[in-house]
PDB file of C-alpha atoms in Angstrom:
ATOM      1  CA  ASP A1066     -64.343 -23.307   9.721  1.00 60.00           C
ATOM      2  CA  VAL A1067     -63.930 -25.336  12.587  1.00 58.00           C
ATOM      3  CA  LYS A1068     -60.039 -26.549  12.489  1.00 85.00           C
ATOM      4  CA  VAL A1069     -58.924 -29.384  15.137  1.00 90.00           C
ATOM      5  CA  THR A1070     -55.462 -30.433  15.174  1.00 92.00           C
ATOM      6  CA  GLN A1071     -53.730 -32.778  16.486  1.00 93.00           C
ATOM      7  CA  SER A1072     -49.526 -32.971  17.306  1.00 90.00           C
ATOM      8  CA  SER A1073     -48.493 -36.223  15.215  1.00 88.00           C
ATOM      9  CA  ARG A1074     -49.566 -38.212  12.710  1.00 85.00           C
ATOM     10  CA  TYR A1075     -48.169 -40.903  13.599  1.00 88.00           C
ATOM     11  CA  LEU A1076     -46.051 -42.169  16.757  1.00 93.00           C
ATOM     12  CA  VAL A1077     -43.944 -45.090  17.807  1.00 94.00           C
ATOM     13  CA  LYS A1078     -43.650 -45.843  21.342  1.00 96.00           C
ATOM     14  CA  ARG A1079     -41.961 -48.458  23.506  1.00 97.00           C
ATOM     15  CA  THR A1080     -43.713 -50.360  26.194  1.00 97.00           C
ATOM     16  CA  GLY A1081     -43.397 -48.142  29.403  1.00 97.00           C
ATOM     17  CA  GLU A1082     -42.948 -45.034  27.738  1.00 97.00           C
ATOM     18  CA  LYS A1083     -45.185 -42.023  28.770  1.00 96.00           C
ATOM     19  CA  VAL A1084     -46.919 -40.424  25.588  1.00 97.00           C
ATOM     20  CA  PHE A1085     -48.583 -37.722  25.224  1.00 97.00           C
ATOM     21  CA  LEU A1086     -51.015 -36.935  22.330  1.00 97.00           C
ATOM     22  CA  GLU A1087     -52.612 -33.157  22.260  1.00 97.00           C
ATOM     23  CA  CYS A1088     -55.577 -31.655  20.431  1.00 97.00           C
ATOM     24  CA  VAL A1089     -56.147 -28.226  19.708  1.00 97.00           C
ATOM     25  CA  GLN A1090     -59.102 -26.141  18.368  1.00 95.00           C
ATOM     26  CA  ASP A1091     -59.501 -22.715  17.203  1.00 92.00           C
ATOM     27  CA  MET A1092     -63.058 -22.222  17.570  1.00 85.00           C
ATOM     28  CA  ASP A1093     -63.465 -21.859  21.347  1.00 88.00           C
ATOM     29  CA  HIS A1094     -65.427 -24.827  21.459  1.00 87.00           C
ATOM     30  CA  GLU A1095     -66.154 -25.410  25.725  1.00 88.00           C
ATOM     31  CA  ASN A1096     -66.753 -29.153  24.996  1.00 86.00           C
ATOM     32  CA  MET A1097     -63.573 -31.820  23.606  1.00 91.00           C
ATOM     33  CA  PHE A1098     -63.334 -35.163  23.620  1.00 91.00           C
ATOM     34  CA  TRP A1099     -60.440 -38.313  22.877  1.00 95.00           C
ATOM     35  CA  TYR A1100     -61.583 -41.408  21.185  1.00 92.00           C
ATOM     36  CA  ARG A1101     -59.624 -44.517  19.500  1.00 91.00           C
ATOM     37  CA  GLN A1102     -61.265 -46.244  16.714  1.00 80.00           C
ATOM     38  CA  ASP A1103     -60.387 -49.865  16.383  1.00 76.00           C
ATOM     39  CA  PRO A1104     -61.557 -52.203  14.181  1.00 66.00           C
ATOM     40  CA  GLY A1105     -64.621 -53.478  13.783  1.00 58.00           C
ATOM     41  CA  LEU A1106     -64.838 -51.667  17.422  1.00 68.00           C
ATOM     42  CA  GLY A1107     -65.725 -48.351  15.965  1.00 68.00           C
ATOM     43  CA  LEU A1108     -65.207 -45.285  17.865  1.00 78.00           C
ATOM     44  CA  ARG A1109     -64.787 -45.552  21.716  1.00 85.00           C
ATOM     45  CA  LEU A1110     -64.719 -42.788  24.367  1.00 86.00           C
ATOM     46  CA  ILE A1111     -62.030 -42.394  26.662  1.00 93.00           C
ATOM     47  CA  TYR A1112     -62.582 -38.995  28.143  1.00 93.00           C
ATOM     48  CA  PHE A1113     -64.130 -35.549  27.693  1.00 89.00           C
ATOM     49  CA  SER A1114     -63.734 -32.138  28.942  1.00 91.00           C
ATOM     50  CA  TYR A1115     -66.813 -29.051  29.058  1.00 86.00           C
ATOM     51  CA  ASP A1116     -64.848 -27.089  30.174  1.00 88.00           C
ATOM     52  CA  VAL A1117     -61.100 -25.728  31.551  1.00 92.00           C
ATOM     53  CA  LYS A1118     -59.746 -27.925  34.389  1.00 90.00           C
ATOM     54  CA  MET A1119     -62.875 -29.543  33.843  1.00 90.00           C
ATOM     55  CA  LYS A1120     -62.960 -33.557  33.172  1.00 91.00           C
ATOM     56  CA  GLU A1121     -65.126 -36.760  32.581  1.00 88.00           C
ATOM     57  CA  LYS A1122     -64.224 -40.319  32.376  1.00 89.00           C
ATOM     58  CA  GLY A1123     -65.835 -41.743  29.236  1.00 86.00           C
ATOM     59  CA  ASP A1124     -66.382 -45.846  28.070  1.00 83.00           C
ATOM     60  CA  ILE A1125     -62.968 -46.592  28.557  1.00 92.00           C
ATOM     61  CA  PRO A1126     -60.624 -44.370  30.818  1.00 95.00           C
ATOM     62  CA  GLU A1127     -58.457 -47.113  32.011  1.00 96.00           C
ATOM     63  CA  GLY A1128     -54.435 -46.629  31.175  1.00 96.00           C
ATOM     64  CA  TYR A1129     -55.288 -42.937  30.459  1.00 97.00           C
ATOM     65  CA  SER A1130     -55.787 -39.556  31.336  1.00 97.00           C
ATOM     66  CA  VAL A1131     -56.140 -35.854  29.995  1.00 97.00           C
ATOM     67  CA  SER A1132     -55.707 -32.434  31.114  1.00 97.00           C
ATOM     68  CA  ARG A1133     -57.110 -29.373  29.561  1.00 97.00           C
ATOM     69  CA  GLU A1134     -55.278 -25.980  31.538  1.00 95.00           C
ATOM     70  CA  LYS A1135     -56.335 -23.780  28.396  1.00 96.00           C
ATOM     71  CA  LYS A1136     -59.511 -24.263  26.895  1.00 95.00           C
ATOM     72  CA  GLU A1137     -58.459 -24.920  23.151  1.00 96.00           C
ATOM     73  CA  ARG A1138     -55.713 -27.363  24.272  1.00 97.00           C
ATOM     74  CA  PHE A1139     -57.077 -30.245  25.715  1.00 97.00           C
ATOM     75  CA  SER A1140     -54.565 -33.410  26.275  1.00 97.00           C
ATOM     76  CA  LEU A1141     -54.509 -37.237  26.761  1.00 98.00           C
ATOM     77  CA  ILE A1142     -51.973 -38.625  28.121  1.00 98.00           C
ATOM     78  CA  LEU A1143     -50.161 -42.889  28.371  1.00 97.00           C
ATOM     79  CA  GLU A1144     -48.350 -42.634  32.301  1.00 94.00           C
ATOM     80  CA  SER A1145     -46.895 -46.141  30.687  1.00 96.00           C
ATOM     81  CA  ALA A1146     -47.332 -47.545  27.183  1.00 97.00           C
ATOM     82  CA  SER A1147     -48.965 -50.838  26.689  1.00 97.00           C
ATOM     83  CA  THR A1148     -48.710 -52.527  23.568  1.00 96.00           C
ATOM     84  CA  ASN A1149     -53.457 -52.862  24.200  1.00 96.00           C
ATOM     85  CA  GLN A1150     -53.507 -49.176  23.604  1.00 97.00           C
ATOM     86  CA  THR A1151     -51.846 -49.129  19.736  1.00 94.00           C
ATOM     87  CA  SER A1152     -55.059 -47.796  18.098  1.00 90.00           C
ATOM     88  CA  MET A1153     -56.588 -44.651  15.717  1.00 87.00           C
ATOM     89  CA  TYR A1154     -57.186 -41.658  18.176  1.00 91.00           C
ATOM     90  CA  LEU A1155     -59.132 -38.928  17.396  1.00 90.00           C
ATOM     91  CA  CYS A1156     -59.886 -36.041  19.211  1.00 93.00           C
ATOM     92  CA  ALA A1157     -62.939 -34.048  19.016  1.00 90.00           C
ATOM     93  CA  SER A1158     -64.635 -30.808  19.725  1.00 88.00           C
ATOM     94  CA  SER A1159     -67.649 -29.223  20.164  1.00 80.00           C
ATOM     95  CA  LEU A1160     -70.152 -26.108  21.186  1.00 74.00           C
ATOM     96  CA  PRO A1161     -71.867 -26.944  24.652  1.00 70.00           C
ATOM     97  CA  ASP A1162     -74.741 -28.880  24.897  1.00 56.00           C
ATOM     98  CA  LEU A1163     -75.877 -29.878  28.307  1.00 45.00           C
ATOM     99  CA  LEU A1164     -77.641 -32.861  27.062  1.00 42.00           C
ATOM    100  CA  THR A1165     -76.127 -34.271  23.875  1.00 42.00           C
ATOM    101  CA  TYR A1166     -72.582 -34.277  22.639  1.00 39.00           C
ATOM    102  CA  ASN A1167     -73.339 -34.027  18.281  1.00 48.00           C
ATOM    103  CA  GLU A1168     -72.006 -31.726  16.039  1.00 62.00           C
ATOM    104  CA  GLN A1169     -69.017 -32.900  16.552  1.00 71.00           C
ATOM    105  CA  PHE A1170     -65.438 -31.602  14.751  1.00 79.00           C
ATOM    106  CA  PHE A1171     -62.866 -34.075  14.577  1.00 83.00           C
ATOM    107  CA  GLY A1172     -59.124 -33.976  14.048  1.00 86.00           C
ATOM    108  CA  PRO A1173     -56.954 -36.044  11.797  1.00 80.00           C
ATOM    109  CA  GLY A1174     -56.196 -38.812  14.080  1.00 85.00           C
ATOM    110  CA  THR A1175     -53.246 -39.526  15.301  1.00 89.00           C
ATOM    111  CA  ARG A1176     -51.923 -43.171  14.995  1.00 87.00           C
ATOM    112  CA  LEU A1177     -49.731 -44.654  18.086  1.00 93.00           C
ATOM    113  CA  THR A1178     -48.161 -47.742  17.551  1.00 92.00           C
ATOM    114  CA  VAL A1179     -46.843 -49.399  20.453  1.00 96.00           C
ATOM    115  CA  LEU A1180     -43.593 -52.075  20.443  1.00 95.00           C
TER     116      LEU A1180
ATOM    117  CA  SER B1151     -73.291 -56.031  22.723  1.00 53.00           C
ATOM    118  CA  GLN B1152     -73.566 -52.362  20.972  1.00 70.00           C
ATOM    119  CA  GLU B1153     -76.611 -49.900  20.898  1.00 82.00           C
ATOM    120  CA  LEU B1154     -75.468 -48.990  17.218  1.00 89.00           C
ATOM    121  CA  GLU B1155     -75.659 -51.978  14.539  1.00 93.00           C
ATOM    122  CA  GLN B1156     -74.155 -51.182  11.390  1.00 95.00           C
ATOM    123  CA  SER B1157     -74.740 -53.325   8.115  1.00 95.00           C
ATOM    124  CA  PRO B1158     -73.227 -54.798   6.275  1.00 95.00           C
ATOM    125  CA  GLN B1159     -69.998 -54.252   8.052  1.00 91.00           C
ATOM    126  CA  SER B1160     -67.785 -54.068   4.645  1.00 91.00           C
ATOM    127  CA  LEU B1161     -68.598 -53.478   0.966  1.00 92.00           C
ATOM    128  CA  ILE B1162     -67.208 -53.521  -2.445  1.00 92.00           C
ATOM    129  CA  VAL B1163     -68.771 -52.214  -5.580  1.00 93.00           C
ATOM    130  CA  GLN B1164     -68.539 -51.353  -9.111  1.00 94.00           C
ATOM    131  CA  GLU B1165     -67.828 -47.169  -9.714  1.00 94.00           C
ATOM    132  CA  GLY B1166     -71.184 -45.756 -10.965  1.00 95.00           C
ATOM    133  CA  LYS B1167     -73.465 -48.886  -8.466  1.00 96.00           C
ATOM    134  CA  ASN B1168     -76.009 -47.516  -6.237  1.00 97.00           C
ATOM    135  CA  LEU B1169     -75.087 -48.847  -2.442  1.00 97.00           C
ATOM    136  CA  THR B1170     -76.677 -48.985   0.921  1.00 97.00           C
ATOM    137  CA  ILE B1171     -75.243 -48.665   4.279  1.00 98.00           C
ATOM    138  CA  ASN B1172     -78.105 -49.101   7.563  1.00 97.00           C
ATOM    139  CA  CYS B1173     -77.476 -48.155  11.092  1.00 96.00           C
ATOM    140  CA  THR B1174     -79.729 -49.315  13.749  1.00 95.00           C
ATOM    141  CA  SER B1175     -80.586 -48.850  17.449  1.00 92.00           C
ATOM    142  CA  SER B1176     -81.686 -51.636  20.106  1.00 89.00           C
ATOM    143  CA  LYS B1177     -82.580 -47.732  22.286  1.00 85.00           C
ATOM    144  CA  THR B1178     -84.946 -45.168  21.254  1.00 83.00           C
ATOM    145  CA  LEU B1179     -83.415 -43.113  18.560  1.00 81.00           C
ATOM    146  CA  TYR B1180     -82.783 -39.140  19.404  1.00 77.00           C
ATOM    147  CA  GLY B1181     -81.323 -37.997  17.074  1.00 81.00           C
ATOM    148  CA  LEU B1182     -79.049 -39.741  13.789  1.00 86.00           C
ATOM    149  CA  TYR B1183     -75.558 -38.706  12.214  1.00 86.00           C
ATOM    150  CA  TRP B1184     -73.459 -40.025   9.887  1.00 90.00           C
ATOM    151  CA  TYR B1185     -69.867 -39.418   9.243  1.00 89.00           C
ATOM    152  CA  LYS B1186     -67.648 -39.947   6.297  1.00 89.00           C
ATOM    153  CA  GLN B1187     -63.537 -41.091   7.138  1.00 79.00           C
ATOM    154  CA  LYS B1188     -60.998 -41.589   4.795  1.00 70.00           C
ATOM    155  CA  TYR B1189     -58.462 -44.314   5.299  1.00 62.00           C
ATOM    156  CA  GLY B1190     -56.149 -43.085   8.281  1.00 54.00           C
ATOM    157  CA  GLU B1191     -57.477 -39.510   8.261  1.00 60.00           C
ATOM    158  CA  GLY B1192     -60.410 -37.587  10.088  1.00 64.00           C
ATOM    159  CA  LEU B1193     -64.108 -37.554  10.679  1.00 75.00           C
ATOM    160  CA  ILE B1194     -66.038 -35.515   8.510  1.00 78.00           C
ATOM    161  CA  PHE B1195     -69.958 -34.804   9.216  1.00 78.00           C
ATOM    162  CA  LEU B1196     -71.780 -35.639   6.665  1.00 86.00           C
ATOM    163  CA  MET B1197     -75.499 -34.598   8.165  1.00 85.00           C
ATOM    164  CA  MET B1198     -78.418 -35.064  10.677  1.00 85.00           C
ATOM    165  CA  LEU B1199     -81.362 -36.900  11.098  1.00 87.00           C
ATOM    166  CA  GLN B1200     -83.944 -35.892  13.959  1.00 80.00           C
ATOM    167  CA  LYS B1201     -87.263 -36.582  13.214  1.00 75.00           C
ATOM    168  CA  GLY B1202     -89.003 -40.207  11.874  1.00 79.00           C
ATOM    169  CA  GLY B1203     -89.135 -40.006   8.029  1.00 82.00           C
ATOM    170  CA  GLU B1204     -86.694 -37.014   7.798  1.00 86.00           C
ATOM    171  CA  GLU B1205     -85.136 -37.634   4.569  1.00 89.00           C
ATOM    172  CA  LYS B1206     -81.717 -35.865   3.611  1.00 88.00           C
ATOM    173  CA  SER B1207     -79.157 -35.122   0.433  1.00 89.00           C
ATOM    174  CA  HIS B1208     -75.972 -33.968   0.369  1.00 82.00           C
ATOM    175  CA  GLU B1209     -74.990 -34.439  -3.933  1.00 84.00           C
ATOM    176  CA  LYS B1210     -75.299 -37.856  -4.437  1.00 92.00           C
ATOM    177  CA  ILE B1211     -75.406 -39.145  -0.470  1.00 94.00           C
ATOM    178  CA  THR B1212     -79.309 -39.433   0.651  1.00 96.00           C
ATOM    179  CA  ALA B1213     -79.647 -40.969   4.318  1.00 95.00           C
ATOM    180  CA  LYS B1214     -83.301 -41.074   6.164  1.00 94.00           C
ATOM    181  CA  LEU B1215     -84.292 -42.154   9.498  1.00 92.00           C
ATOM    182  CA  ASP B1216     -87.263 -44.603  10.101  1.00 90.00           C
ATOM    183  CA  GLU B1217     -87.959 -43.965  13.616  1.00 83.00           C
ATOM    184  CA  LYS B1218     -90.966 -47.225  13.961  1.00 86.00           C
ATOM    185  CA  LYS B1219     -88.007 -49.309  13.189  1.00 86.00           C
ATOM    186  CA  GLN B1220     -85.153 -47.170  14.782  1.00 90.00           C
ATOM    187  CA  GLN B1221     -83.097 -47.268  11.825  1.00 93.00           C
ATOM    188  CA  SER B1222     -81.696 -45.136   9.471  1.00 95.00           C
ATOM    189  CA  SER B1223     -80.133 -45.881   5.962  1.00 96.00           C
ATOM    190  CA  LEU B1224     -77.449 -43.728   3.869  1.00 97.00           C
ATOM    191  CA  HIS B1225     -77.485 -44.397   0.108  1.00 97.00           C
ATOM    192  CA  ILE B1226     -74.792 -43.469  -2.327  1.00 97.00           C
ATOM    193  CA  THR B1227     -75.884 -43.452  -6.177  1.00 96.00           C
ATOM    194  CA  ALA B1228     -73.879 -44.023  -8.633  1.00 96.00           C
ATOM    195  CA  SER B1229     -70.834 -44.647  -6.173  1.00 95.00           C
ATOM    196  CA  GLN B1230     -67.449 -43.289  -7.409  1.00 94.00           C
ATOM    197  CA  PRO B1231     -63.667 -44.096  -6.576  1.00 92.00           C
ATOM    198  CA  SER B1232     -64.005 -40.665  -3.839  1.00 91.00           C
ATOM    199  CA  HIS B1233     -67.105 -42.162  -2.069  1.00 93.00           C
ATOM    200  CA  ALA B1234     -64.395 -44.308  -1.090  1.00 91.00           C
ATOM    201  CA  GLY B1235     -64.187 -44.239   3.175  1.00 88.00           C
ATOM    202  CA  ILE B1236     -65.564 -45.770   6.130  1.00 87.00           C
ATOM    203  CA  TYR B1237     -69.054 -44.782   6.881  1.00 92.00           C
ATOM    204  CA  LEU B1238     -70.179 -44.241  10.541  1.00 91.00           C
ATOM    205  CA  CYS B1239     -73.641 -43.707  11.916  1.00 93.00           C
ATOM    206  CA  GLY B1240     -73.596 -42.221  15.394  1.00 87.00           C
ATOM    207  CA  ALA B1241     -77.152 -41.649  17.870  1.00 83.00           C
ATOM    208  CA  ASP B1242     -77.788 -39.751  21.207  1.00 75.00           C
ATOM    209  CA  ILE B1243     -80.021 -42.876  23.058  1.00 75.00           C
ATOM    210  CA  GLN B1244     -81.498 -42.869  25.655  1.00 74.00           C
ATOM    211  CA  ASP B1245     -80.085 -45.759  27.738  1.00 69.00           C
ATOM    212  CA  ASN B1246     -80.591 -46.801  31.333  1.00 71.00           C
ATOM    213  CA  TYR B1247     -78.749 -43.742  32.607  1.00 64.00           C
ATOM    214  CA  GLY B1248     -80.367 -41.021  30.597  1.00 67.00           C
ATOM    215  CA  GLN B1249     -79.540 -39.470  27.378  1.00 64.00           C
ATOM    216  CA  ASN B1250     -76.560 -41.061  26.152  1.00 66.00           C
ATOM    217  CA  PHE B1251     -74.142 -40.201  22.560  1.00 69.00           C
ATOM    218  CA  VAL B1252     -72.925 -43.511  20.744  1.00 77.00           C
ATOM    219  CA  PHE B1253     -70.949 -44.398  17.447  1.00 83.00           C
ATOM    220  CA  GLY B1254     -71.627 -47.753  15.189  1.00 88.00           C
ATOM    221  CA  PRO B1255     -69.165 -50.069  14.801  1.00 87.00           C
ATOM    222  CA  GLY B1256     -68.771 -48.307  11.065  1.00 89.00           C
ATOM    223  CA  THR B1257     -69.263 -49.581   7.372  1.00 92.00           C
ATOM    224  CA  ARG B1258     -66.107 -50.089   5.402  1.00 89.00           C
ATOM    225  CA  LEU B1259     -66.734 -49.031   1.552  1.00 92.00           C
ATOM    226  CA  SER B1260     -64.217 -49.812  -1.638  1.00 91.00           C
ATOM    227  CA  VAL B1261     -65.620 -48.580  -5.124  1.00 91.00           C
ATOM    228  CA  LEU B1262     -63.490 -50.090  -7.714  1.00 90.00           C
ATOM    229  CA  PRO B1263     -62.980 -48.144 -10.684  1.00 85.00           C
TER     230      PRO B1263
END
């Protein structure tokens, strides 16, 4: 079974803090994704990566950056956390597919609260 | 506006009742995926539909794809409390920028014992 793990289930940070969200997958997947989920808005793609050191902006990259130094690990970074970044963050991975990002396997999510 | 709309936004049913959730696309669909999320947890992939008229079942959950209407329906028979959660549809669509993958806003299902 594919396993996608995220470093924290719950996280509380203060405005202006630097926040790291870590995601690790154990199935040697090339593609990895970071989403945020907000009520009524569904999932929105922040960044994705299709290979080590490669990254692409998703729909809402502002205020975020990512790092993919190793194939199994994809980190989401909030350089200076703000209250509007309070959300549920979901990481996913999938096999490579040039045209679509289907059959994604999701981690359990990290619920981040920024005070 | 979102490319994928889901209805209803939320649903409360009594245990044992049947229910249907719809997902409608405003763009051409190439593949439709259903996911379930338990409250506060990650997503679970349920099933994928690719061809018009295709119907798939998993335990008491059946999903159909109507390509002409650009719509998919998820039907749960004899609902149980374990069915409670948020149901998300995702789709491969064709938009002005090429092929893209998008999610719907989700349908929150509560099942009363």
